[in-house]
Amino acid sequence: MAYKEIQLSITDRVARITIARPPLNVLTISTMKEMADAINRIGTMSDVCAIVFAAVPGARAF
């Protein structure tokens, strides 16, 4: 799935989900669906041991 409102990256066994809806990163239904999809996808990866949630640089809120 191509994400429009989040970014997903995996480095050194750590998945990072970045909310990319500046300026306030408001959680919409579509944002939550993308996050759920990413978390389910990460759940199938036995080599990932942590998930970090972050906001894009410059956003005023998480």
mmCIF file of N, CA and C in Angstrom:
data_model
loop_
_atom_site.group_PDB
_atom_site.id
_atom_site.type_symbol
_atom_site.label_atom_id
_atom_site.label_comp_id
_atom_site.label_asym_id
_atom_site.label_seq_id
_atom_site.Cartn_x
_atom_site.Cartn_y
_atom_site.Cartn_z
ATOM 1 N N MET A 1 0.841 -1.183 0.000
ATOM 2 C CA MET A 1 0.000 0.000 0.000
ATOM 3 C C MET A 1 0.886 1.246 0.000
ATOM 4 N N ALA A 2 0.586 2.173 -0.864
ATOM 5 C CA ALA A 2 1.307 3.448 -0.889
ATOM 6 C C ALA A 2 0.651 4.388 0.119
ATOM 7 N N TYR A 3 1.448 4.911 1.026
ATOM 8 C CA TYR A 3 0.914 5.779 2.072
ATOM 9 C C TYR A 3 0.969 7.239 1.640
ATOM 10 N N LYS A 4 -0.076 7.986 1.961
ATOM 11 C CA LYS A 4 -0.147 9.409 1.635
ATOM 12 C C LYS A 4 0.031 10.285 2.868
ATOM 13 N N GLU A 5 -0.344 9.770 4.045
ATOM 14 C CA GLU A 5 -0.351 10.591 5.256
ATOM 15 C C GLU A 5 0.663 10.145 6.302
ATOM 16 N N ILE A 6 1.343 9.032 6.033
ATOM 17 C CA ILE A 6 2.410 8.576 6.919
ATOM 18 C C ILE A 6 3.596 8.148 6.066
ATOM 19 N N GLN A 7 4.722 7.982 6.737
ATOM 20 C CA GLN A 7 5.907 7.411 6.105
ATOM 21 C C GLN A 7 6.327 6.221 6.957
ATOM 22 N N LEU A 8 6.734 5.145 6.318
ATOM 23 C CA LEU A 8 7.188 3.956 7.035
ATOM 24 C C LEU A 8 8.607 3.642 6.605
ATOM 25 N N SER A 9 9.486 3.510 7.594
ATOM 26 C CA SER A 9 10.854 3.097 7.297
ATOM 27 C C SER A 9 11.281 2.072 8.338
ATOM 28 N N ILE A 10 12.168 1.186 7.932
ATOM 29 C CA ILE A 10 12.677 0.156 8.837
ATOM 30 C C ILE A 10 14.191 0.150 8.718
ATOM 31 N N THR A 11 14.848 0.372 9.859
ATOM 32 C CA THR A 11 16.305 0.404 9.905
ATOM 33 C C THR A 11 16.770 -0.303 11.165
ATOM 34 N N ASP A 12 17.694 -1.219 11.017
ATOM 35 C CA ASP A 12 18.289 -1.912 12.169
ATOM 36 C C ASP A 12 17.246 -2.463 13.141
ATOM 37 N N ARG A 13 16.269 -3.188 12.621
ATOM 38 C CA ARG A 13 15.238 -3.868 13.407
ATOM 39 C C ARG A 13 14.242 -2.929 14.085
ATOM 40 N N VAL A 14 14.276 -1.649 13.720
ATOM 41 C CA VAL A 14 13.356 -0.665 14.290
ATOM 42 C C VAL A 14 12.516 -0.061 13.172
ATOM 43 N N ALA A 15 11.199 -0.162 13.316
ATOM 44 C CA ALA A 15 10.283 0.454 12.353
ATOM 45 C C ALA A 15 9.952 1.856 12.845
ATOM 46 N N ARG A 16 9.906 2.793 11.924
ATOM 47 C CA ARG A 16 9.547 4.176 12.266
ATOM 48 C C ARG A 16 8.340 4.568 11.431
ATOM 49 N N ILE A 17 7.256 4.939 12.125
ATOM 50 C CA ILE A 17 6.059 5.456 11.462
ATOM 51 C C ILE A 17 6.033 6.954 11.721
ATOM 52 N N THR A 18 6.142 7.719 10.650
ATOM 53 C CA THR A 18 6.174 9.175 10.756
ATOM 54 C C THR A 18 4.863 9.738 10.237
ATOM 55 N N ILE A 19 4.186 10.504 11.085
ATOM 56 C CA ILE A 19 2.936 11.150 10.680
ATOM 57 C C ILE A 19 3.303 12.376 9.863
ATOM 58 N N ALA A 20 2.792 12.449 8.646
ATOM 59 C CA ALA A 20 3.179 13.498 7.701
ATOM 60 C C ALA A 20 1.968 14.328 7.301
ATOM 61 N N ARG A 21 1.382 15.006 8.292
ATOM 62 C CA ARG A 21 0.221 15.871 8.041
ATOM 63 C C ARG A 21 0.428 17.228 8.715
ATOM 64 N N PRO A 22 1.495 17.956 8.315
ATOM 65 C CA PRO A 22 1.709 19.255 8.943
ATOM 66 C C PRO A 22 0.586 20.219 8.587
ATOM 67 N N PRO A 23 0.354 21.237 9.369
ATOM 68 C CA PRO A 23 1.229 21.683 10.456
ATOM 69 C C PRO A 23 0.923 21.045 11.812
ATOM 70 N N LEU A 24 -0.236 20.420 11.996
ATOM 71 C CA LEU A 24 -0.607 19.899 13.313
ATOM 72 C C LEU A 24 -0.706 18.380 13.392
ATOM 73 N N ASN A 25 -0.524 17.678 12.292
ATOM 74 C CA ASN A 25 -0.602 16.214 12.280
ATOM 75 C C ASN A 25 -1.914 15.683 12.841
ATOM 76 N N VAL A 26 -2.999 16.270 12.395
ATOM 77 C CA VAL A 26 -4.331 15.835 12.824
ATOM 78 C C VAL A 26 -4.553 14.392 12.374
ATOM 79 N N LEU A 27 -5.044 13.548 13.291
ATOM 80 C CA LEU A 27 -5.321 12.150 12.954
ATOM 81 C C LEU A 27 -6.718 12.038 12.347
ATOM 82 N N THR A 28 -6.758 11.749 11.066
ATOM 83 C CA THR A 28 -8.028 11.530 10.378
ATOM 84 C C THR A 28 -8.280 10.028 10.298
ATOM 85 N N ILE A 29 -9.454 9.660 9.852
ATOM 86 C CA ILE A 29 -9.765 8.235 9.658
ATOM 87 C C ILE A 29 -8.763 7.617 8.689
ATOM 88 N N SER A 30 -8.449 8.307 7.601
ATOM 89 C CA SER A 30 -7.513 7.746 6.618
ATOM 90 C C SER A 30 -6.099 7.630 7.199
ATOM 91 N N THR A 31 -5.697 8.574 8.049
ATOM 92 C CA THR A 31 -4.392 8.471 8.704
ATOM 93 C C THR A 31 -4.354 7.240 9.602
ATOM 94 N N MET A 32 -5.414 7.039 10.370
ATOM 95 C CA MET A 32 -5.468 5.884 11.270
ATOM 96 C C MET A 32 -5.505 4.571 10.495
ATOM 97 N N LYS A 33 -6.181 4.549 9.347
ATOM 98 C CA LYS A 33 -6.197 3.336 8.519
ATOM 99 C C LYS A 33 -4.807 3.035 7.988
ATOM 100 N N GLU A 34 -4.086 4.069 7.556
ATOM 101 C CA GLU A 34 -2.721 3.864 7.080
ATOM 102 C C GLU A 34 -1.825 3.366 8.210
ATOM 103 N N MET A 35 -1.983 3.939 9.406
ATOM 104 C CA MET A 35 -1.185 3.493 10.546
ATOM 105 C C MET A 35 -1.500 2.041 10.892
ATOM 106 N N ALA A 36 -2.773 1.669 10.871
ATOM 107 C CA ALA A 36 -3.163 0.282 11.155
ATOM 108 C C ALA A 36 -2.567 -0.665 10.124
ATOM 109 N N ASP A 37 -2.603 -0.276 8.852
ATOM 110 C CA ASP A 37 -2.023 -1.109 7.806
ATOM 111 C C ASP A 37 -0.521 -1.283 8.029
ATOM 112 N N ALA A 38 0.160 -0.191 8.350
ATOM 113 C CA ALA A 38 1.603 -0.260 8.586
ATOM 114 C C ALA A 38 1.917 -1.152 9.786
ATOM 115 N N ILE A 39 1.157 -1.014 10.865
ATOM 116 C CA ILE A 39 1.385 -1.832 12.058
ATOM 117 C C ILE A 39 1.124 -3.305 11.759
ATOM 118 N N ASN A 40 0.075 -3.608 11.019
ATOM 119 C CA ASN A 40 -0.194 -5.000 10.632
ATOM 120 C C ASN A 40 0.927 -5.544 9.763
ATOM 121 N N ARG A 41 1.418 -4.723 8.860
ATOM 122 C CA ARG A 41 2.527 -5.135 7.996
ATOM 123 C C ARG A 41 3.780 -5.412 8.827
ATOM 124 N N ILE A 42 4.075 -4.522 9.765
ATOM 125 C CA ILE A 42 5.234 -4.699 10.640
ATOM 126 C C ILE A 42 5.072 -5.967 11.476
ATOM 127 N N GLY A 43 3.845 -6.265 11.884
ATOM 128 C CA GLY A 43 3.579 -7.449 12.694
ATOM 129 C C GLY A 43 3.940 -8.757 12.020
ATOM 130 N N THR A 44 4.041 -8.760 10.710
ATOM 131 C CA THR A 44 4.421 -9.975 9.985
ATOM 132 C C THR A 44 5.931 -10.113 9.829
ATOM 133 N N MET A 45 6.670 -9.105 10.264
ATOM 134 C CA MET A 45 8.129 -9.100 10.106
ATOM 135 C C MET A 45 8.785 -9.538 11.408
ATOM 136 N N SER A 46 9.296 -10.744 11.427
ATOM 137 C CA SER A 46 9.875 -11.284 12.659
ATOM 138 C C SER A 46 11.175 -10.594 13.058
ATOM 139 N N ASP A 47 11.798 -9.871 12.143
ATOM 140 C CA ASP A 47 13.065 -9.216 12.466
ATOM 141 C C ASP A 47 12.894 -7.810 13.044
ATOM 142 N N VAL A 48 11.676 -7.280 13.081
ATOM 143 C CA VAL A 48 11.434 -5.953 13.660
ATOM 144 C C VAL A 48 11.090 -6.121 15.135
ATOM 145 N N CYS A 49 11.807 -5.387 16.003
ATOM 146 C CA CYS A 49 11.582 -5.561 17.443
ATOM 147 C C CYS A 49 11.028 -4.312 18.123
ATOM 148 N N ALA A 50 10.884 -3.195 17.395
ATOM 149 C CA ALA A 50 10.349 -1.975 18.010
ATOM 150 C C ALA A 50 9.705 -1.097 16.944
ATOM 151 N N ILE A 51 8.742 -0.281 17.388
ATOM 152 C CA ILE A 51 8.104 0.706 16.515
ATOM 153 C C ILE A 51 8.236 2.065 17.190
ATOM 154 N N VAL A 52 8.722 3.049 16.441
ATOM 155 C CA VAL A 52 8.838 4.423 16.919
ATOM 156 C C VAL A 52 7.838 5.265 16.139
ATOM 157 N N PHE A 53 7.066 6.080 16.848
ATOM 158 C CA PHE A 53 6.141 7.010 16.205
ATOM 159 C C PHE A 53 6.768 8.397 16.268
ATOM 160 N N ALA A 54 6.723 9.107 15.141
ATOM 161 C CA ALA A 54 7.341 10.428 15.068
ATOM 162 C C ALA A 54 6.488 11.342 14.201
ATOM 163 N N ALA A 55 6.865 12.608 14.179
ATOM 164 C CA ALA A 55 6.208 13.598 13.324
ATOM 165 C C ALA A 55 7.245 14.162 12.359
ATOM 166 N N VAL A 56 6.790 14.625 11.208
ATOM 167 C CA VAL A 56 7.722 15.219 10.252
ATOM 168 C C VAL A 56 8.344 16.470 10.870
ATOM 169 N N PRO A 57 9.585 16.774 10.512
ATOM 170 C CA PRO A 57 10.214 17.991 11.023
ATOM 171 C C PRO A 57 9.394 19.227 10.649
ATOM 172 N N GLY A 58 9.298 20.141 11.576
ATOM 173 C CA GLY A 58 8.573 21.375 11.331
ATOM 174 C C GLY A 58 7.115 21.343 11.744
ATOM 175 N N ALA A 59 6.594 20.166 12.053
ATOM 176 C CA ALA A 59 5.204 20.071 12.510
ATOM 177 C C ALA A 59 5.120 20.634 13.927
ATOM 178 N N ARG A 60 4.055 21.344 14.224
ATOM 179 C CA ARG A 60 3.916 21.979 15.538
ATOM 180 C C ARG A 60 3.372 21.032 16.598
ATOM 181 N N ALA A 61 2.851 19.899 16.194
ATOM 182 C CA ALA A 61 2.280 18.965 17.167
ATOM 183 C C ALA A 61 2.538 17.543 16.702
ATOM 184 N N PHE A 62 2.481 16.624 17.657
ATOM 185 C CA PHE A 62 2.687 15.218 17.330
ATOM 186 C C PHE A 62 1.403 14.687 16.813
#
